[in-house]
XYZ file of N, CA, C and O in Angstrom:
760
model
N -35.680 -6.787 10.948
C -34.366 -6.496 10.395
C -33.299 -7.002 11.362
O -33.369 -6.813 12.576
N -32.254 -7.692 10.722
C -31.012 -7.934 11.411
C -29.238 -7.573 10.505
O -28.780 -7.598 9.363
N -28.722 -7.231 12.069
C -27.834 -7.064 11.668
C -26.774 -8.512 11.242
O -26.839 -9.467 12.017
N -25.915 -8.607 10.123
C -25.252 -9.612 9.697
C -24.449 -9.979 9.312
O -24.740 -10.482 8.227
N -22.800 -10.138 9.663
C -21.492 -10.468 9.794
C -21.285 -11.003 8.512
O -21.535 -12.198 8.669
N -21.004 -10.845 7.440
C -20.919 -11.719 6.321
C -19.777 -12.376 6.379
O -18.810 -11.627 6.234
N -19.465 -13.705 6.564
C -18.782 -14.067 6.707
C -18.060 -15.176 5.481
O -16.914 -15.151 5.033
N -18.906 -15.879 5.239
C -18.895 -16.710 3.867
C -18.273 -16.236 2.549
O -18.782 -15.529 1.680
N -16.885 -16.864 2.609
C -15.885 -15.840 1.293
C -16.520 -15.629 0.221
O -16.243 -14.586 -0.372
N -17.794 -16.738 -0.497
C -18.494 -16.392 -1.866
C -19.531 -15.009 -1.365
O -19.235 -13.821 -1.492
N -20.311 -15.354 -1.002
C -21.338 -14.084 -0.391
C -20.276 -12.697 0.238
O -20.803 -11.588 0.161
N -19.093 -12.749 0.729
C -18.979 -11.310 0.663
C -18.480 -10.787 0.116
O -18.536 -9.561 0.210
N -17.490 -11.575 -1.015
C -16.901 -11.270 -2.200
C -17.897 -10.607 -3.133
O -17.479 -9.656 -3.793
N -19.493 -11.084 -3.309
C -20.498 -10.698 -4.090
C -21.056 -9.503 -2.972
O -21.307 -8.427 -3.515
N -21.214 -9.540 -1.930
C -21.553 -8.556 -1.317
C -20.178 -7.005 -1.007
O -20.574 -5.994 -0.427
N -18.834 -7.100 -1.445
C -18.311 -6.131 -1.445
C -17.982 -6.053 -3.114
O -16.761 -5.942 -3.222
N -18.466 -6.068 -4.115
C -18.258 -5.920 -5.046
C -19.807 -5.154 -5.314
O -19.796 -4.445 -6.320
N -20.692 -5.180 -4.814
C -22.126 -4.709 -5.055
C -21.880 -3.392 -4.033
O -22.342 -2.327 -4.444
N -21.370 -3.384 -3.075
C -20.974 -2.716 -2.073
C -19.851 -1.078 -2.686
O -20.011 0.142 -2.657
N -18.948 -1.876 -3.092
C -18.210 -0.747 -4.279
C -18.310 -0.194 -5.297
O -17.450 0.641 -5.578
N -19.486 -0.482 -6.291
C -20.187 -0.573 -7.468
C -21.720 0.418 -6.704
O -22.398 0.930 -7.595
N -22.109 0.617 -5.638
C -23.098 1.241 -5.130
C -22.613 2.544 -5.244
O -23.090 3.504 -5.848
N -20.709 2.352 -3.997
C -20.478 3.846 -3.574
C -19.742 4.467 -4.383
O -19.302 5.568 -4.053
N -19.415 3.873 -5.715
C -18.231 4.559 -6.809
C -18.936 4.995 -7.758
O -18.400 5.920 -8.369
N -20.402 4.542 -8.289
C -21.217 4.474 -9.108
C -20.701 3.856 -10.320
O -19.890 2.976 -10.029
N -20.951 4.054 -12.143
C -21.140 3.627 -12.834
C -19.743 4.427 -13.889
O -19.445 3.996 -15.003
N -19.207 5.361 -13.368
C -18.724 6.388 -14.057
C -17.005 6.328 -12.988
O -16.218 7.270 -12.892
N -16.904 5.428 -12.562
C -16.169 6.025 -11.402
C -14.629 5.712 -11.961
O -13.628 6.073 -11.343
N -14.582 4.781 -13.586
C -13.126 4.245 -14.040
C -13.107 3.005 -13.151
O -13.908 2.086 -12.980
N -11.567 3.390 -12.497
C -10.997 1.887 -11.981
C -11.497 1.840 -10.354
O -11.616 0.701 -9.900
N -11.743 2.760 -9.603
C -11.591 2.802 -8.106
C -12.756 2.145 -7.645
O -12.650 2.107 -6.419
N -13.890 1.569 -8.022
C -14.512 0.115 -7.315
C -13.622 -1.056 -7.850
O -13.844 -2.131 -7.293
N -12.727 -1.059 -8.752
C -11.823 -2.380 -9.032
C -10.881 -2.879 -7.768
O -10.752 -3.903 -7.097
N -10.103 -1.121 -7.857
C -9.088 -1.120 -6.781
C -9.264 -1.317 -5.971
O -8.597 -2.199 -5.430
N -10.720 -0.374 -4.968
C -11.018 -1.032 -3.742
C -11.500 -2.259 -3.668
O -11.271 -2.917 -2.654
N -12.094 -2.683 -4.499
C -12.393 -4.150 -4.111
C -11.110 -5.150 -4.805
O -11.214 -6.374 -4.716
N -10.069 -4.603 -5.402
C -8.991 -5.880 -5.146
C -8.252 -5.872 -3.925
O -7.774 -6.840 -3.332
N -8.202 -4.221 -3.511
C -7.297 -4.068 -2.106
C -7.885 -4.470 -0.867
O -7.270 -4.936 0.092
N -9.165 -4.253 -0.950
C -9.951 -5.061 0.293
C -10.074 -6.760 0.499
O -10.275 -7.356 1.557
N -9.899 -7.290 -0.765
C -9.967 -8.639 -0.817
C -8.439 -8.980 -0.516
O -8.001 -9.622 0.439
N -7.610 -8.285 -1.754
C -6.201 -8.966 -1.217
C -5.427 -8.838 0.068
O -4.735 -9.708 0.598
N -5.694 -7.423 0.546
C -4.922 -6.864 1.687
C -5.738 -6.674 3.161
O -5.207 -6.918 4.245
N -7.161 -6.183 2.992
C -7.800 -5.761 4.296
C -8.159 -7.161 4.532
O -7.800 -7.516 5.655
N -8.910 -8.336 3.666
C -9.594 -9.312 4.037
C -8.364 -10.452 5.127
O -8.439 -10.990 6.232
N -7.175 -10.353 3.868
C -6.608 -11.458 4.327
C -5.539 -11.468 5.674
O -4.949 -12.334 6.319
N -5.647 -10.095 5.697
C -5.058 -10.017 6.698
C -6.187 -9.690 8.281
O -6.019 -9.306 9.438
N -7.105 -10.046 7.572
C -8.279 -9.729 8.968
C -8.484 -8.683 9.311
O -9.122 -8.557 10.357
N -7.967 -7.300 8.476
C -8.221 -6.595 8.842
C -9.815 -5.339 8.504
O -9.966 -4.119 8.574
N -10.858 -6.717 8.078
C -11.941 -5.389 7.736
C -13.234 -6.884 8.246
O -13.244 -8.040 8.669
N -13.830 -6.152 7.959
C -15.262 -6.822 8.159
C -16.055 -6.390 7.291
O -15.867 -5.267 6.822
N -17.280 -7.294 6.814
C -18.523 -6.460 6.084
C -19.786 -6.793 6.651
O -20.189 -7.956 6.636
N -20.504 -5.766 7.200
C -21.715 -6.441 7.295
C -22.824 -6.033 6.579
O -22.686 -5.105 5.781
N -24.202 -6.710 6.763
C -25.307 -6.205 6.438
C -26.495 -6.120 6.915
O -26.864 -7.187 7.406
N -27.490 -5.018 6.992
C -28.691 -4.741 7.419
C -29.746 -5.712 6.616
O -29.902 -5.331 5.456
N -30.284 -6.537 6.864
C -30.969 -7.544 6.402
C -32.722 -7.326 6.909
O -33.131 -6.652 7.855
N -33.502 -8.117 5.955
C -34.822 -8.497 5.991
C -34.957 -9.818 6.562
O -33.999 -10.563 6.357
N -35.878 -10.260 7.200
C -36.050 -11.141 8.039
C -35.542 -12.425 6.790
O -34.917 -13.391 7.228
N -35.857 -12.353 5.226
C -35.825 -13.004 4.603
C -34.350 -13.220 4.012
O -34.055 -14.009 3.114
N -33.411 -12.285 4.755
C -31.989 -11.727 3.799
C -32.081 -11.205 3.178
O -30.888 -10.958 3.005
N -32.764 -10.418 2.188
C -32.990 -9.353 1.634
C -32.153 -8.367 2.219
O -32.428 -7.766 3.257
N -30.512 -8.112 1.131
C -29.979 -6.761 1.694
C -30.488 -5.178 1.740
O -30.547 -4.411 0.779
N -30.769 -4.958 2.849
C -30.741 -3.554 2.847
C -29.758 -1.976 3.086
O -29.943 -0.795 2.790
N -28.586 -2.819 3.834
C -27.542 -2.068 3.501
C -26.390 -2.900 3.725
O -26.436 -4.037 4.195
N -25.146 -2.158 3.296
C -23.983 -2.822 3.653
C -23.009 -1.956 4.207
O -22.944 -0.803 3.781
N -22.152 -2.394 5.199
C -21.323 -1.420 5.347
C -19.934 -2.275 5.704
O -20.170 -3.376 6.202
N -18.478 -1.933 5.525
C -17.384 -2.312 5.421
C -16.289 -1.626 6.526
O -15.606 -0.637 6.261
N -16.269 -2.165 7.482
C -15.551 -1.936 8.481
C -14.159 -2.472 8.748
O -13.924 -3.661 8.964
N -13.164 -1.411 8.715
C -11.536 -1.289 8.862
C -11.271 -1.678 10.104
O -12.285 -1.709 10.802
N -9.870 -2.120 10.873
C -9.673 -1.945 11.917
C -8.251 -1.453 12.070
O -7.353 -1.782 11.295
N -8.073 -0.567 13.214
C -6.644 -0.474 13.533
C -5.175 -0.876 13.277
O -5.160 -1.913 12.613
N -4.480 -0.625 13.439
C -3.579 -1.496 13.146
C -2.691 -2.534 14.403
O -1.702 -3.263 14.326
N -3.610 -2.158 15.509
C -3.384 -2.753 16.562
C -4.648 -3.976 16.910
O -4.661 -4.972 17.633
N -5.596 -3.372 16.057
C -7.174 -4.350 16.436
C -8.113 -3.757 17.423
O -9.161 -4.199 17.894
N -7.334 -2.401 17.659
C -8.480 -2.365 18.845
C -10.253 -1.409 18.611
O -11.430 -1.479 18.966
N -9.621 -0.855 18.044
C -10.876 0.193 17.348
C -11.316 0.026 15.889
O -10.496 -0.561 15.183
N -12.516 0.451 15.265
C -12.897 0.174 13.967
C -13.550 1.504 13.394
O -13.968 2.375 14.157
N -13.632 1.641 11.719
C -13.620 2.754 11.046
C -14.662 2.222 10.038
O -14.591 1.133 9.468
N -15.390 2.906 9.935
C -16.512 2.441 8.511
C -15.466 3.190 7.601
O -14.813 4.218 7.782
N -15.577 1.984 6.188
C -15.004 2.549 5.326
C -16.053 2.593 4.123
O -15.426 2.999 3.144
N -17.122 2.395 3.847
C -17.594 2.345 3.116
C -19.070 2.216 3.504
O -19.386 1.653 4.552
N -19.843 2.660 2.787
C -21.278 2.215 3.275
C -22.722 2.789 2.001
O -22.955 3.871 1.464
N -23.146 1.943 1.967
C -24.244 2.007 0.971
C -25.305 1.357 1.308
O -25.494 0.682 2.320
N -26.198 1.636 0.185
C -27.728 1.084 -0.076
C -28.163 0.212 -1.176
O -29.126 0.719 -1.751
N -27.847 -0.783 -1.620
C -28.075 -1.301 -2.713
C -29.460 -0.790 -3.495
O -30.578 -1.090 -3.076
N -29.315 -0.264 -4.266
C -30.792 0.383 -5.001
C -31.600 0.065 -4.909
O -31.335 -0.995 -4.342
N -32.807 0.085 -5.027
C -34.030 -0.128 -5.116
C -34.318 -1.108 -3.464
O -35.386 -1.644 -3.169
N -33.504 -1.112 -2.913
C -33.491 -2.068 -1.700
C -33.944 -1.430 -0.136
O -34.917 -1.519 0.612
N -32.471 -0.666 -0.146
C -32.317 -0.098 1.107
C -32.854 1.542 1.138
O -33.411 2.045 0.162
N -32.592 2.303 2.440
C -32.996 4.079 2.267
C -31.724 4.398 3.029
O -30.754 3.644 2.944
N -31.703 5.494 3.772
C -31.228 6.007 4.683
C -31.392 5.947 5.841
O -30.519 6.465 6.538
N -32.415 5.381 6.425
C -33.305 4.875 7.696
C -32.312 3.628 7.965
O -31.886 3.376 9.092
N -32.021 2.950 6.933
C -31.519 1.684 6.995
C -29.550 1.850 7.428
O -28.719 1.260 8.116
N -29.599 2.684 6.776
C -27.846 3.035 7.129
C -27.957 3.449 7.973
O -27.213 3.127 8.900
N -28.866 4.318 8.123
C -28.443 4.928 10.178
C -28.735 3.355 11.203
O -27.845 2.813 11.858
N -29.779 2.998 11.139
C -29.775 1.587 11.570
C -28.747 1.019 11.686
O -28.478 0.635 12.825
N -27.822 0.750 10.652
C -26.934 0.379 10.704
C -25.858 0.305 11.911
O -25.703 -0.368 12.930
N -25.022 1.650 11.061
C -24.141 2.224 11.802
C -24.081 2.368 13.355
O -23.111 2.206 14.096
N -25.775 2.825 13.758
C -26.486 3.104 14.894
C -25.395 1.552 15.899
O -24.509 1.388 16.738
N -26.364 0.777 14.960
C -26.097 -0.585 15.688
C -24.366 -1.590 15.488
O -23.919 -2.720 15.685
N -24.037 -0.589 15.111
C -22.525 -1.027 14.993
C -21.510 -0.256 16.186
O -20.424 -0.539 16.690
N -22.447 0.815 16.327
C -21.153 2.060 17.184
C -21.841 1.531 18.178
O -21.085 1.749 19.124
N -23.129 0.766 18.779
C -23.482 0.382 20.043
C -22.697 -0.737 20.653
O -22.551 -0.921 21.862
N -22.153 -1.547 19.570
C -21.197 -3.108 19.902
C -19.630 -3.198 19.733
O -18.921 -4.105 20.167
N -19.104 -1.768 18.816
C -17.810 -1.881 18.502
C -17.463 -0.319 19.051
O -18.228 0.640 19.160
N -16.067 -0.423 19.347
C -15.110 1.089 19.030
C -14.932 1.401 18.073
O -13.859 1.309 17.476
N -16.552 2.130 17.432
C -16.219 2.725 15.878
C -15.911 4.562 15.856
O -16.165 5.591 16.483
N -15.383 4.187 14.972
C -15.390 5.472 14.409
C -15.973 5.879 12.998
O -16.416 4.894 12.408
N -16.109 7.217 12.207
C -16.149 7.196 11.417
C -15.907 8.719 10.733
O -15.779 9.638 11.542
N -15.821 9.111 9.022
C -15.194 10.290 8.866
C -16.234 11.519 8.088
O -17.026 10.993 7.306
N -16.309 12.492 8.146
C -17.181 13.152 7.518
C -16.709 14.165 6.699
O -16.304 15.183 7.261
N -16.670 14.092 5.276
C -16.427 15.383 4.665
C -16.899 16.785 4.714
O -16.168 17.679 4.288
N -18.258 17.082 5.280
C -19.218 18.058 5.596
C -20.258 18.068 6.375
O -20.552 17.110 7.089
N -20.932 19.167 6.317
C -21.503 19.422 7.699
C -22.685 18.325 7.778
O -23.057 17.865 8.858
N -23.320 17.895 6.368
C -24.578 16.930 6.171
C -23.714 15.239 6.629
O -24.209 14.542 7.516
N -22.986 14.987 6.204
C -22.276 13.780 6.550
C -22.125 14.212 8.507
O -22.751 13.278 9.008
N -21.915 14.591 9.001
C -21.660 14.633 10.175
C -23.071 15.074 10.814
O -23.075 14.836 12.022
N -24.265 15.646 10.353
C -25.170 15.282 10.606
C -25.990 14.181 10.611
O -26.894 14.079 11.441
N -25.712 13.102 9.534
C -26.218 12.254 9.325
C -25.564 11.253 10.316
O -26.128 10.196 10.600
N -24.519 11.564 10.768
C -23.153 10.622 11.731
C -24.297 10.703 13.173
O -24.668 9.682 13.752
N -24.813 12.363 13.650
C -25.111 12.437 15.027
C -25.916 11.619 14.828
O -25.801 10.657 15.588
N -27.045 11.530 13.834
C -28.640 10.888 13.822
C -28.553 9.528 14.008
O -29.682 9.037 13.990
N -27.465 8.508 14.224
C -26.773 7.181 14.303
C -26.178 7.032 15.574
O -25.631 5.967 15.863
N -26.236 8.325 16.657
C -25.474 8.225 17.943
C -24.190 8.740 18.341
O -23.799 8.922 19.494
N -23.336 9.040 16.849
C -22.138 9.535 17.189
C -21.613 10.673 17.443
O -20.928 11.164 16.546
N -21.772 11.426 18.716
C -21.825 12.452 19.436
C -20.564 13.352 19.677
O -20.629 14.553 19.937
N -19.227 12.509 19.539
C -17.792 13.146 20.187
C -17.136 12.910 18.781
O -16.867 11.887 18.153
N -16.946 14.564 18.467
C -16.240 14.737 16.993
C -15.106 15.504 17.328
O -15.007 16.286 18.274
N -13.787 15.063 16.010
C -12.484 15.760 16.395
C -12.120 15.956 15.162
O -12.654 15.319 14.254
N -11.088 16.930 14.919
C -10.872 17.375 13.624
C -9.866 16.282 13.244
O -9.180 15.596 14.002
N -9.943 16.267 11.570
C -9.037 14.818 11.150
C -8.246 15.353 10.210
O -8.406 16.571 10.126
N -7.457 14.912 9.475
C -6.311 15.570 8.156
C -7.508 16.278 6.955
O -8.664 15.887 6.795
N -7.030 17.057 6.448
C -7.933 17.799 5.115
C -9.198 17.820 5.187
O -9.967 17.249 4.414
N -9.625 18.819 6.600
C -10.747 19.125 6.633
C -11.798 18.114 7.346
O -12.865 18.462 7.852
N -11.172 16.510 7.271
C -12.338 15.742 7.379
C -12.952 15.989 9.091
O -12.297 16.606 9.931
N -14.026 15.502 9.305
C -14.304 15.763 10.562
C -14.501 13.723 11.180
O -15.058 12.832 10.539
N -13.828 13.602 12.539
C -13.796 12.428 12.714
C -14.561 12.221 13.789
O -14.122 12.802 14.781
N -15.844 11.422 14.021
C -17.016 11.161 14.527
C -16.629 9.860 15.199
O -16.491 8.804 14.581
N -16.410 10.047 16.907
C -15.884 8.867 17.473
C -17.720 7.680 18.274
O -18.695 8.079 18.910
N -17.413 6.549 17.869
C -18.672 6.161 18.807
C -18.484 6.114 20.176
O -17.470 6.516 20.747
N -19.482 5.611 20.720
C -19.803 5.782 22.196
C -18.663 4.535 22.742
O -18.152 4.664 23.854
N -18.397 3.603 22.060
C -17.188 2.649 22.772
C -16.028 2.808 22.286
O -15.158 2.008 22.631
N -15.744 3.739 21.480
C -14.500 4.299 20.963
C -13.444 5.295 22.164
O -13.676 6.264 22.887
N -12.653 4.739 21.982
C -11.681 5.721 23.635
C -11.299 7.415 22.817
O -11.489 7.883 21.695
N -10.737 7.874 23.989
C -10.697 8.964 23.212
C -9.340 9.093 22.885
O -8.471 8.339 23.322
N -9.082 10.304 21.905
C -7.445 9.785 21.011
C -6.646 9.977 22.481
O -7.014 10.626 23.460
N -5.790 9.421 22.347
C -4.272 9.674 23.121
C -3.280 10.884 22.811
O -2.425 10.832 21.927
N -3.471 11.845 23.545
C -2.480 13.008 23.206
C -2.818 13.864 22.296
O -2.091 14.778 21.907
N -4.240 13.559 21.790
C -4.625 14.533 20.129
C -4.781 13.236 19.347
O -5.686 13.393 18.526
N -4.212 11.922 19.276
C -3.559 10.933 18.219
C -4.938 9.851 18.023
O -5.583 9.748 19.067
N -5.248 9.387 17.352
C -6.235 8.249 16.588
C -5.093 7.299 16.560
O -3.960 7.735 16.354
N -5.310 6.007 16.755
C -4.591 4.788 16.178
C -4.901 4.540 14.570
O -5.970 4.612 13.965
N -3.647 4.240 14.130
C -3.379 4.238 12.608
C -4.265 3.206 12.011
O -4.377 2.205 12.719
N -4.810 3.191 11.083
C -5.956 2.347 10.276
C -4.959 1.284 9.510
O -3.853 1.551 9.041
N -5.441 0.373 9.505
C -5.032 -0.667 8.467
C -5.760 -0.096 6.749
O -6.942 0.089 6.456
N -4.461 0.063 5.853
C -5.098 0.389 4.627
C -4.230 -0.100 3.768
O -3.115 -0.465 4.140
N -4.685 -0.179 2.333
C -4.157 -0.547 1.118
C -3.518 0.687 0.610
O -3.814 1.846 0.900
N -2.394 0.171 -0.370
C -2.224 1.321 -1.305
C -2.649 1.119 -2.852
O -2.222 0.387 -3.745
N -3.891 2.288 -2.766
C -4.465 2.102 -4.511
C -3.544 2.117 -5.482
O -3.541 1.278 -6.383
N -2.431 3.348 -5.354
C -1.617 3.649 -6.580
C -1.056 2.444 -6.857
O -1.218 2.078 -8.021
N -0.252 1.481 -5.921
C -0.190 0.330 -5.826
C -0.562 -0.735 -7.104
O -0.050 -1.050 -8.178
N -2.125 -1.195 -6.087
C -2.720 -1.721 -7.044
C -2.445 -1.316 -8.853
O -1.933 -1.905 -9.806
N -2.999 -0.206 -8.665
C -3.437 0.661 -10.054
C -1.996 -0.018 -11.046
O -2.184 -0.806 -11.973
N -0.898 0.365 -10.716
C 0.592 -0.040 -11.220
C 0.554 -1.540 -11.260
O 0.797 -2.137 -12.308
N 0.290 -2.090 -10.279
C -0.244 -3.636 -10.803
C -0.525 -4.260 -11.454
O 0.052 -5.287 -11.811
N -2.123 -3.553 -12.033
C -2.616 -4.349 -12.905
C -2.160 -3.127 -14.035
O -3.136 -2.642 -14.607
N -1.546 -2.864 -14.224
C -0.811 -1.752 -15.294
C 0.515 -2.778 -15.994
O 0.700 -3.194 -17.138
N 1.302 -2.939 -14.686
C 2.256 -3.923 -15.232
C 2.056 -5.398 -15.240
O 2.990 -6.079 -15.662
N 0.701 -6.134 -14.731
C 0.601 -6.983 -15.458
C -1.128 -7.732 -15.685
O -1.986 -8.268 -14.983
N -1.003 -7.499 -16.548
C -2.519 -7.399 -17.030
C -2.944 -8.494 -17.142
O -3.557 -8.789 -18.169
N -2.773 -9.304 -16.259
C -3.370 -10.827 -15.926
C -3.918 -10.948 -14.874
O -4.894 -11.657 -14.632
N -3.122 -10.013 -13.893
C -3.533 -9.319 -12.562
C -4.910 -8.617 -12.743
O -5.911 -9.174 -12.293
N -4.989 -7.660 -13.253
C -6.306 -7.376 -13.799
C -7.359 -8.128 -14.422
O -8.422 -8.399 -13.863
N -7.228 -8.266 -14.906
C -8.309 -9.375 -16.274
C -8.721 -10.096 -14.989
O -9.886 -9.948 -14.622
N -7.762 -10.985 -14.145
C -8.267 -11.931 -12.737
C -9.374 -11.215 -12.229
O -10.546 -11.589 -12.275
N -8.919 -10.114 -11.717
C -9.902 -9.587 -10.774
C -10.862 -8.635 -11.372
O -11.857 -8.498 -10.659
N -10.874 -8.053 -12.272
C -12.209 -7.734 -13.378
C -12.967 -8.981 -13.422
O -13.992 -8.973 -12.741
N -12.654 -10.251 -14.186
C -13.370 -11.079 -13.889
C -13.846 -11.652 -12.508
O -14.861 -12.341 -12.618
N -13.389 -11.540 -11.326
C -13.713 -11.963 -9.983
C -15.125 -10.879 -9.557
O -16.184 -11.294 -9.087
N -14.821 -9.517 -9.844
C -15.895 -8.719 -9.889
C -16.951 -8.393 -10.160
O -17.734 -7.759 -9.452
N -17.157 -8.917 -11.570
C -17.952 -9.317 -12.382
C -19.065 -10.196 -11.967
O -20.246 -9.884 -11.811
N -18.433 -11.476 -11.797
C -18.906 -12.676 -11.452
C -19.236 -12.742 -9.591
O -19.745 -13.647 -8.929
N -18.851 -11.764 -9.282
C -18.999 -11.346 -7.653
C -20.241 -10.539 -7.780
O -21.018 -10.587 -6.827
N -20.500 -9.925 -8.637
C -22.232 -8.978 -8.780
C -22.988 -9.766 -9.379
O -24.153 -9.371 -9.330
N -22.817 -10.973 -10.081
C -24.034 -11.766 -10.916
C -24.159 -12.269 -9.766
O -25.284 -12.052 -9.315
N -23.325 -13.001 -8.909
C -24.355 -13.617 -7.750
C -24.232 -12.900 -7.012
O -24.561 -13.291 -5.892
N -23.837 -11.802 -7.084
C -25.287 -10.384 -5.578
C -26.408 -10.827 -6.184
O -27.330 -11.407 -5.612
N -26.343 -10.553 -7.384
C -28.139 -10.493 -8.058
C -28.702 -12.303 -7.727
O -29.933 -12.304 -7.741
N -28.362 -13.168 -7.561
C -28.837 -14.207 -7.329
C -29.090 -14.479 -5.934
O -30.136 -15.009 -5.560
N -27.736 -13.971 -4.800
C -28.176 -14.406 -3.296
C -28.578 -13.461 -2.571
O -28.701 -13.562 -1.351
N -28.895 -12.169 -3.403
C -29.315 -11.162 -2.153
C -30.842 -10.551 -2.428
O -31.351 -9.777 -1.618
């Protein structure tokens, strides 16, 4: 297994559209649209995310995960993370992550006590309380906040989007179709 920088705009366009469609499921409405138009239009182009993947010697994905950065660049935030079905487990995401908080200043967020268990089993040991409950799981090259304070994340605004393709539905239809055609070839290159 290796870890793998996706870098290639066709492959991670198909790999964060399989990626959002994993963690929103089938039922979820618009919010794998949104995140994957706001990650493409706003996190990608402005450099501010990464995606990688847990791979088979053959490329065969086994997980993916989507990493934010600061708004300064200096630290990074999983924002997303899955198993493509029938592919990957949970062995494979801790792998992951494991091997992401060993090379970067990650962080990451936990809604409950099982998410922040599943955070330690990956290495991430120094937790601090975050807005609404969340619990924030710093890695081992992550500094510690300044004063109480986390550096501000680079993010999109969904409502945004959402009003977007609301007011113009060409905007949409684009990227419904980009999505679409971004999961027929997951199913072909992964």
């Amino acid at each position: 297994m290796k870890v793998v920088h996706v870098k290639n705009p066709e492959t991670r366009e198909a790999c964060l559209a399989k990626l959002c469609a994993s963690v929103y499921g089938q039922e979820a409405g618009l919010a794998p649209l949104v995140t994957f138009a706001g990650t493409q239009s706003v996190l990608f182009e402005q450099e501010a995310a990464r995606l990688f993947a847990l791979t088979e010697d053959d490329g065969t994905v086994l997980c993916l995960a989507l990493i934010s950065s600061d708004v300064d660049g200096a630290t990074m935030e999983v924002g997303m993370l899955s198993t493509p079905e029938g592919k990957g487990n949970t062995r494979h995401s801790r792998h992951l992550i494991k091997t992401l908080a060993e090379k970067a200043p990650l962080r990451v967020t936990a809604s409950d006590d099982d998410g922040e268990a599943f955070f330690r089993r990956c290495g991430i040991e120094r937790w601090v309380e975050g807005e609404d409950g969340l619990r924030i799981g710093l890695g081992p090259l992550h500094p510690a906040p300044v004063k109480g304070v986390l550096p501000s994340m680079v993010r999109f605004n969904a409502d945004g989007i959402v009003r977007t393709f609301k007011q113009e539905p060409e905007t949409f239809e684009d990227y419904k179709t980009r999505f679409v055609a971004a999961l027929e070839r997951y199913s072909n290159i992964c």
